């Protein structure tokens, strides 16, 4: 298992692998973090806040988060940085501390990706719904930029986790699951209960 030291950005949102997350950065500690990541091509960690706030004193993050890589950035005015990030691997925090400037840093274990696998037959009913959602996003110019992998259980699971209107704590639970098929089973249950699946 790969271990690395990274900066942690606690947020009120969950970032999933291969998902896109735009951020507006204005606090000096995070501006410094973003500059370092851009300069050295480093990722930082996005974690859902367990307690505390995004602004001010360092928040308490959940232990499992996702590495974020900056893929685009703009500085429309002094002191405001707009970045587009993309989720990479998940990680688990081993130890963490706050720097003198209030930036959380952590030693993390990167969670290896599961081997690619196809969907279980019962989860194939999710595909028409995902196609409809992706087509709607494409019509608004917001579709995922990566190639669609509709037969890849991991890709399908992560896209549903990203796109469904779920509470943040439920999204965190899905992020922490170790199996894509477990994740898809939870997604299937949510969609079936709300009558979103074709018969």
PDB file of C-alpha atoms in Angstrom:
ATOM      1  CA  UNK A   1       0.000   0.000   0.000  1.00  0.00           C
ATOM      2  CA  UNK A   2       1.375   3.404  -0.999  1.00  0.00           C
ATOM      3  CA  UNK A   3       1.881   5.977   1.777  1.00  0.00           C
ATOM      4  CA  UNK A   4       2.311   9.714   1.173  1.00  0.00           C
ATOM      5  CA  UNK A   5       2.127  13.075   2.931  1.00  0.00           C
ATOM      6  CA  UNK A   6      -0.450  15.528   1.591  1.00  0.00           C
ATOM      7  CA  UNK A   7      -2.339  18.693   2.485  1.00  0.00           C
ATOM      8  CA  UNK A   8      -5.966  18.108   3.501  1.00  0.00           C
ATOM      9  CA  UNK A   9      -8.816  20.365   2.324  1.00  0.00           C
ATOM     10  CA  UNK A  10     -11.865  19.657   4.546  1.00  0.00           C
ATOM     11  CA  UNK A  11     -15.105  20.488   2.726  1.00  0.00           C
ATOM     12  CA  UNK A  12     -18.859  20.059   3.108  1.00  0.00           C
ATOM     13  CA  UNK A  13     -18.832  17.799   0.068  1.00  0.00           C
ATOM     14  CA  UNK A  14     -17.522  14.379  -0.948  1.00  0.00           C
ATOM     15  CA  UNK A  15     -15.226  13.993  -3.947  1.00  0.00           C
ATOM     16  CA  UNK A  16     -15.349  10.655  -5.772  1.00  0.00           C
ATOM     17  CA  UNK A  17     -12.699   9.106  -8.025  1.00  0.00           C
ATOM     18  CA  UNK A  18     -12.839  10.549 -11.568  1.00  0.00           C
ATOM     19  CA  UNK A  19     -15.384  13.180 -10.490  1.00  0.00           C
ATOM     20  CA  UNK A  20     -14.843  16.876 -11.205  1.00  0.00           C
ATOM     21  CA  UNK A  21     -14.955  19.404  -8.379  1.00  0.00           C
ATOM     22  CA  UNK A  22     -14.654  23.179  -8.986  1.00  0.00           C
ATOM     23  CA  UNK A  23     -13.352  25.191  -6.035  1.00  0.00           C
ATOM     24  CA  UNK A  24     -13.129  28.912  -5.243  1.00  0.00           C
ATOM     25  CA  UNK A  25     -10.113  29.419  -2.992  1.00  0.00           C
ATOM     26  CA  UNK A  26      -9.598  32.640  -1.048  1.00  0.00           C
ATOM     27  CA  UNK A  27      -8.135  31.697   2.354  1.00  0.00           C
ATOM     28  CA  UNK A  28      -4.377  32.240   2.374  1.00  0.00           C
ATOM     29  CA  UNK A  29      -3.587  28.747   3.693  1.00  0.00           C
ATOM     30  CA  UNK A  30      -5.418  27.161   0.765  1.00  0.00           C
ATOM     31  CA  UNK A  31      -4.011  29.638  -1.757  1.00  0.00           C
ATOM     32  CA  UNK A  32      -0.530  28.589  -0.596  1.00  0.00           C
ATOM     33  CA  UNK A  33      -1.547  24.928  -0.819  1.00  0.00           C
ATOM     34  CA  UNK A  34      -2.876  25.327  -4.365  1.00  0.00           C
ATOM     35  CA  UNK A  35       0.259  27.183  -5.500  1.00  0.00           C
ATOM     36  CA  UNK A  36       2.443  24.392  -4.105  1.00  0.00           C
ATOM     37  CA  UNK A  37       0.310  21.727  -5.799  1.00  0.00           C
ATOM     38  CA  UNK A  38       0.442  23.571  -9.132  1.00  0.00           C
ATOM     39  CA  UNK A  39       4.178  24.223  -8.905  1.00  0.00           C
ATOM     40  CA  UNK A  40       5.140  20.673  -7.945  1.00  0.00           C
ATOM     41  CA  UNK A  41       2.239  18.842  -9.676  1.00  0.00           C
ATOM     42  CA  UNK A  42       1.089  17.413  -6.353  1.00  0.00           C
ATOM     43  CA  UNK A  43      -2.380  16.236  -5.336  1.00  0.00           C
ATOM     44  CA  UNK A  44      -4.134  17.334  -2.164  1.00  0.00           C
ATOM     45  CA  UNK A  45      -6.744  15.474  -0.168  1.00  0.00           C
ATOM     46  CA  UNK A  46     -10.450  16.321  -0.108  1.00  0.00           C
ATOM     47  CA  UNK A  47     -12.247  15.052   2.999  1.00  0.00           C
ATOM     48  CA  UNK A  48     -15.816  15.563   4.145  1.00  0.00           C
ATOM     49  CA  UNK A  49     -15.954  17.603   7.350  1.00  0.00           C
ATOM     50  CA  UNK A  50     -16.946  15.498  10.360  1.00  0.00           C
ATOM     51  CA  UNK A  51     -17.159  18.539  12.653  1.00  0.00           C
ATOM     52  CA  UNK A  52     -16.294  22.206  12.289  1.00  0.00           C
ATOM     53  CA  UNK A  53     -16.527  24.653   9.390  1.00  0.00           C
ATOM     54  CA  UNK A  54     -14.776  25.177   6.045  1.00  0.00           C
ATOM     55  CA  UNK A  55     -13.564  28.643   7.066  1.00  0.00           C
ATOM     56  CA  UNK A  56     -11.611  29.483  10.203  1.00  0.00           C
ATOM     57  CA  UNK A  57     -10.068  26.996  12.627  1.00  0.00           C
ATOM     58  CA  UNK A  58      -9.064  23.632  11.100  1.00  0.00           C
ATOM     59  CA  UNK A  59     -12.099  21.355  10.807  1.00  0.00           C
ATOM     60  CA  UNK A  60     -12.187  17.718  11.869  1.00  0.00           C
ATOM     61  CA  UNK A  61     -12.194  15.607   8.673  1.00  0.00           C
ATOM     62  CA  UNK A  62     -13.458  12.095   8.062  1.00  0.00           C
ATOM     63  CA  UNK A  63     -10.588   9.621   7.797  1.00  0.00           C
ATOM     64  CA  UNK A  64     -11.352   8.461   4.244  1.00  0.00           C
ATOM     65  CA  UNK A  65     -11.077  10.983   1.423  1.00  0.00           C
ATOM     66  CA  UNK A  66     -10.052  11.305  -2.207  1.00  0.00           C
ATOM     67  CA  UNK A  67      -6.900  12.669  -3.782  1.00  0.00           C
ATOM     68  CA  UNK A  68      -7.654  15.749  -5.910  1.00  0.00           C
ATOM     69  CA  UNK A  69      -5.507  16.881  -8.828  1.00  0.00           C
ATOM     70  CA  UNK A  70      -5.803  20.400 -10.241  1.00  0.00           C
ATOM     71  CA  UNK A  71      -6.571  20.170 -13.969  1.00  0.00           C
ATOM     72  CA  UNK A  72      -7.405  23.834 -14.666  1.00  0.00           C
ATOM     73  CA  UNK A  73      -7.162  27.140 -12.836  1.00  0.00           C
ATOM     74  CA  UNK A  74      -7.852  30.855 -13.173  1.00  0.00           C
ATOM     75  CA  UNK A  75      -7.279  33.909 -10.963  1.00  0.00           C
ATOM     76  CA  UNK A  76     -10.047  36.382 -11.876  1.00  0.00           C
ATOM     77  CA  UNK A  77      -8.932  38.809  -9.168  1.00  0.00           C
ATOM     78  CA  UNK A  78      -6.159  39.158  -6.635  1.00  0.00           C
ATOM     79  CA  UNK A  79      -6.689  36.801  -3.713  1.00  0.00           C
ATOM     80  CA  UNK A  80      -9.237  34.582  -5.481  1.00  0.00           C
ATOM     81  CA  UNK A  81      -8.203  31.378  -7.205  1.00  0.00           C
ATOM     82  CA  UNK A  82     -10.684  29.272  -9.146  1.00  0.00           C
ATOM     83  CA  UNK A  83      -9.540  25.701  -9.732  1.00  0.00           C
ATOM     84  CA  UNK A  84     -11.052  22.647 -11.354  1.00  0.00           C
ATOM     85  CA  UNK A  85      -9.999  19.425  -9.682  1.00  0.00           C
ATOM     86  CA  UNK A  86     -10.455  15.788 -10.623  1.00  0.00           C
ATOM     87  CA  UNK A  87     -10.733  12.964  -8.123  1.00  0.00           C
ATOM     88  CA  UNK A  88      -8.072  10.259  -8.186  1.00  0.00           C
ATOM     89  CA  UNK A  89      -7.510   7.435  -5.682  1.00  0.00           C
ATOM     90  CA  UNK A  90      -9.130   7.198  -2.272  1.00  0.00           C
ATOM     91  CA  UNK A  91      -7.004   7.349   0.859  1.00  0.00           C
ATOM     92  CA  UNK A  92      -7.232   6.754   4.600  1.00  0.00           C
ATOM     93  CA  UNK A  93      -5.611   9.182   7.043  1.00  0.00           C
ATOM     94  CA  UNK A  94      -2.955   7.544   9.211  1.00  0.00           C
ATOM     95  CA  UNK A  95      -1.945  10.658  11.183  1.00  0.00           C
ATOM     96  CA  UNK A  96      -2.653  14.365  10.791  1.00  0.00           C
ATOM     97  CA  UNK A  97      -1.597  17.712  12.215  1.00  0.00           C
ATOM     98  CA  UNK A  98      -2.167  21.428  11.633  1.00  0.00           C
ATOM     99  CA  UNK A  99       0.653  23.617  10.335  1.00  0.00           C
ATOM    100  CA  UNK A 100       1.450  27.007  11.860  1.00  0.00           C
ATOM    101  CA  UNK A 101      -0.777  28.609   9.185  1.00  0.00           C
ATOM    102  CA  UNK A 102      -3.722  26.352  10.067  1.00  0.00           C
ATOM    103  CA  UNK A 103      -3.395  24.029   7.065  1.00  0.00           C
ATOM    104  CA  UNK A 104      -4.130  20.394   7.828  1.00  0.00           C
ATOM    105  CA  UNK A 105      -1.484  17.950   6.660  1.00  0.00           C
ATOM    106  CA  UNK A 106      -1.603  14.182   6.909  1.00  0.00           C
ATOM    107  CA  UNK A 107       0.232  10.977   6.253  1.00  0.00           C
ATOM    108  CA  UNK A 108      -2.214   8.832   4.299  1.00  0.00           C
ATOM    109  CA  UNK A 109      -2.421   5.304   2.965  1.00  0.00           C
ATOM    110  CA  UNK A 110      -3.615   5.296  -0.641  1.00  0.00           C
ATOM    111  CA  UNK A 111      -6.391   2.714  -1.076  1.00  0.00           C
ATOM    112  CA  UNK A 112      -5.640   0.544  -4.131  1.00  0.00           C
ATOM    113  CA  UNK A 113      -8.242   0.496  -6.884  1.00  0.00           C
ATOM    114  CA  UNK A 114     -10.263  -2.689  -7.280  1.00  0.00           C
ATOM    115  CA  UNK A 115      -9.583  -4.772 -10.358  1.00  0.00           C
ATOM    116  CA  UNK A 116     -11.910  -3.800 -13.255  1.00  0.00           C
ATOM    117  CA  UNK A 117     -15.088  -5.842 -13.217  1.00  0.00           C
ATOM    118  CA  UNK A 118     -18.384  -5.905 -15.103  1.00  0.00           C
ATOM    119  CA  UNK A 119     -21.765  -5.158 -13.577  1.00  0.00           C
ATOM    120  CA  UNK A 120     -23.747  -7.886 -11.880  1.00  0.00           C
ATOM    121  CA  UNK A 121     -26.754  -8.776 -14.085  1.00  0.00           C
ATOM    122  CA  UNK A 122     -29.269  -7.307 -11.622  1.00  0.00           C
ATOM    123  CA  UNK A 123     -27.524  -3.932 -11.781  1.00  0.00           C
ATOM    124  CA  UNK A 124     -27.847  -3.627 -15.579  1.00  0.00           C
ATOM    125  CA  UNK A 125     -31.192  -1.880 -14.979  1.00  0.00           C
ATOM    126  CA  UNK A 126     -29.202   1.106 -13.719  1.00  0.00           C
ATOM    127  CA  UNK A 127     -27.629   1.774 -17.124  1.00  0.00           C
ATOM    128  CA  UNK A 128     -30.637   3.385 -18.922  1.00  0.00           C
ATOM    129  CA  UNK A 129     -31.024   5.802 -15.986  1.00  0.00           C
ATOM    130  CA  UNK A 130     -27.337   6.709 -16.044  1.00  0.00           C
ATOM    131  CA  UNK A 131     -27.485   7.256 -19.815  1.00  0.00           C
ATOM    132  CA  UNK A 132     -30.460   9.622 -19.404  1.00  0.00           C
ATOM    133  CA  UNK A 133     -28.681  11.610 -16.697  1.00  0.00           C
ATOM    134  CA  UNK A 134     -25.469  11.838 -18.733  1.00  0.00           C
ATOM    135  CA  UNK A 135     -27.399  12.934 -21.845  1.00  0.00           C
ATOM    136  CA  UNK A 136     -29.140  15.654 -19.820  1.00  0.00           C
ATOM    137  CA  UNK A 137     -25.793  16.825 -18.438  1.00  0.00           C
ATOM    138  CA  UNK A 138     -24.287  16.791 -21.939  1.00  0.00           C
ATOM    139  CA  UNK A 139     -27.121  19.015 -23.203  1.00  0.00           C
ATOM    140  CA  UNK A 140     -26.153  21.501 -20.454  1.00  0.00           C
ATOM    141  CA  UNK A 141     -22.442  21.208 -21.246  1.00  0.00           C
ATOM    142  CA  UNK A 142     -21.705  19.445 -17.945  1.00  0.00           C
ATOM    143  CA  UNK A 143     -21.069  15.841 -18.975  1.00  0.00           C
ATOM    144  CA  UNK A 144     -18.015  13.994 -17.590  1.00  0.00           C
ATOM    145  CA  UNK A 145     -15.022  14.601 -19.839  1.00  0.00           C
ATOM    146  CA  UNK A 146     -13.646  11.053 -19.620  1.00  0.00           C
ATOM    147  CA  UNK A 147     -14.894   8.346 -21.966  1.00  0.00           C
ATOM    148  CA  UNK A 148     -18.041   6.601 -20.748  1.00  0.00           C
ATOM    149  CA  UNK A 149     -17.406   3.085 -19.409  1.00  0.00           C
ATOM    150  CA  UNK A 150     -20.942   1.794 -18.975  1.00  0.00           C
ATOM    151  CA  UNK A 151     -19.847  -1.844 -18.549  1.00  0.00           C
ATOM    152  CA  UNK A 152     -17.294  -1.014 -15.839  1.00  0.00           C
ATOM    153  CA  UNK A 153     -18.810  -1.531 -12.379  1.00  0.00           C
ATOM    154  CA  UNK A 154     -16.380   0.914 -10.772  1.00  0.00           C
ATOM    155  CA  UNK A 155     -17.060   3.735 -13.235  1.00  0.00           C
ATOM    156  CA  UNK A 156     -20.844   3.249 -13.075  1.00  0.00           C
ATOM    157  CA  UNK A 157     -20.804   3.127  -9.269  1.00  0.00           C
ATOM    158  CA  UNK A 158     -18.707   6.278  -8.930  1.00  0.00           C
ATOM    159  CA  UNK A 159     -20.839   8.214 -11.435  1.00  0.00           C
ATOM    160  CA  UNK A 160     -24.044   7.382  -9.546  1.00  0.00           C
ATOM    161  CA  UNK A 161     -22.402   8.333  -6.240  1.00  0.00           C
ATOM    162  CA  UNK A 162     -21.358  11.634  -7.796  1.00  0.00           C
ATOM    163  CA  UNK A 163     -24.648  12.476  -9.511  1.00  0.00           C
ATOM    164  CA  UNK A 164     -27.435  11.229  -7.223  1.00  0.00           C
ATOM    165  CA  UNK A 165     -28.952  13.785  -4.800  1.00  0.00           C
ATOM    166  CA  UNK A 166     -27.706  12.036  -1.671  1.00  0.00           C
ATOM    167  CA  UNK A 167     -26.933  13.533   1.738  1.00  0.00           C
ATOM    168  CA  UNK A 168     -23.225  14.105   2.334  1.00  0.00           C
ATOM    169  CA  UNK A 169     -23.012  11.518   5.130  1.00  0.00           C
ATOM    170  CA  UNK A 170     -24.522   8.862   2.843  1.00  0.00           C
ATOM    171  CA  UNK A 171     -22.068   9.796   0.090  1.00  0.00           C
ATOM    172  CA  UNK A 172     -19.286   9.388   2.650  1.00  0.00           C
ATOM    173  CA  UNK A 173     -20.592   5.911   3.546  1.00  0.00           C
ATOM    174  CA  UNK A 174     -20.531   4.974  -0.154  1.00  0.00           C
ATOM    175  CA  UNK A 175     -16.993   6.327  -0.535  1.00  0.00           C
ATOM    176  CA  UNK A 176     -15.822   4.154   2.349  1.00  0.00           C
ATOM    177  CA  UNK A 177     -17.268   0.881   1.007  1.00  0.00           C
ATOM    178  CA  UNK A 178     -14.593  -1.530  -0.213  1.00  0.00           C
ATOM    179  CA  UNK A 179     -16.587  -3.150  -3.035  1.00  0.00           C
ATOM    180  CA  UNK A 180     -18.047  -1.571  -6.168  1.00  0.00           C
ATOM    181  CA  UNK A 181     -20.778  -4.206  -6.151  1.00  0.00           C
ATOM    182  CA  UNK A 182     -21.745  -3.230  -2.583  1.00  0.00           C
ATOM    183  CA  UNK A 183     -21.801   0.389  -3.739  1.00  0.00           C
ATOM    184  CA  UNK A 184     -24.002  -0.488  -6.727  1.00  0.00           C
ATOM    185  CA  UNK A 185     -26.351  -2.481  -4.495  1.00  0.00           C
ATOM    186  CA  UNK A 186     -26.899   0.634  -2.337  1.00  0.00           C
ATOM    187  CA  UNK A 187     -27.380   2.791  -5.447  1.00  0.00           C
ATOM    188  CA  UNK A 188     -29.848   0.252  -6.882  1.00  0.00           C
ATOM    189  CA  UNK A 189     -31.839   0.234  -3.631  1.00  0.00           C
ATOM    190  CA  UNK A 190     -32.003   4.054  -3.584  1.00  0.00           C
ATOM    191  CA  UNK A 191     -33.148   4.269  -7.219  1.00  0.00           C
ATOM    192  CA  UNK A 192     -35.664   1.418  -6.913  1.00  0.00           C
ATOM    193  CA  UNK A 193     -37.270   2.931  -3.800  1.00  0.00           C
ATOM    194  CA  UNK A 194     -37.851   6.163  -5.731  1.00  0.00           C
ATOM    195  CA  UNK A 195     -39.216   4.531  -8.878  1.00  0.00           C
ATOM    196  CA  UNK A 196     -36.318   5.719 -11.027  1.00  0.00           C
ATOM    197  CA  UNK A 197     -35.666   2.395 -12.756  1.00  0.00           C
ATOM    198  CA  UNK A 198     -37.341   1.132 -15.909  1.00  0.00           C
ATOM    199  CA  UNK A 199     -39.229  -2.145 -15.499  1.00  0.00           C
TER     200      UNK A 199
END
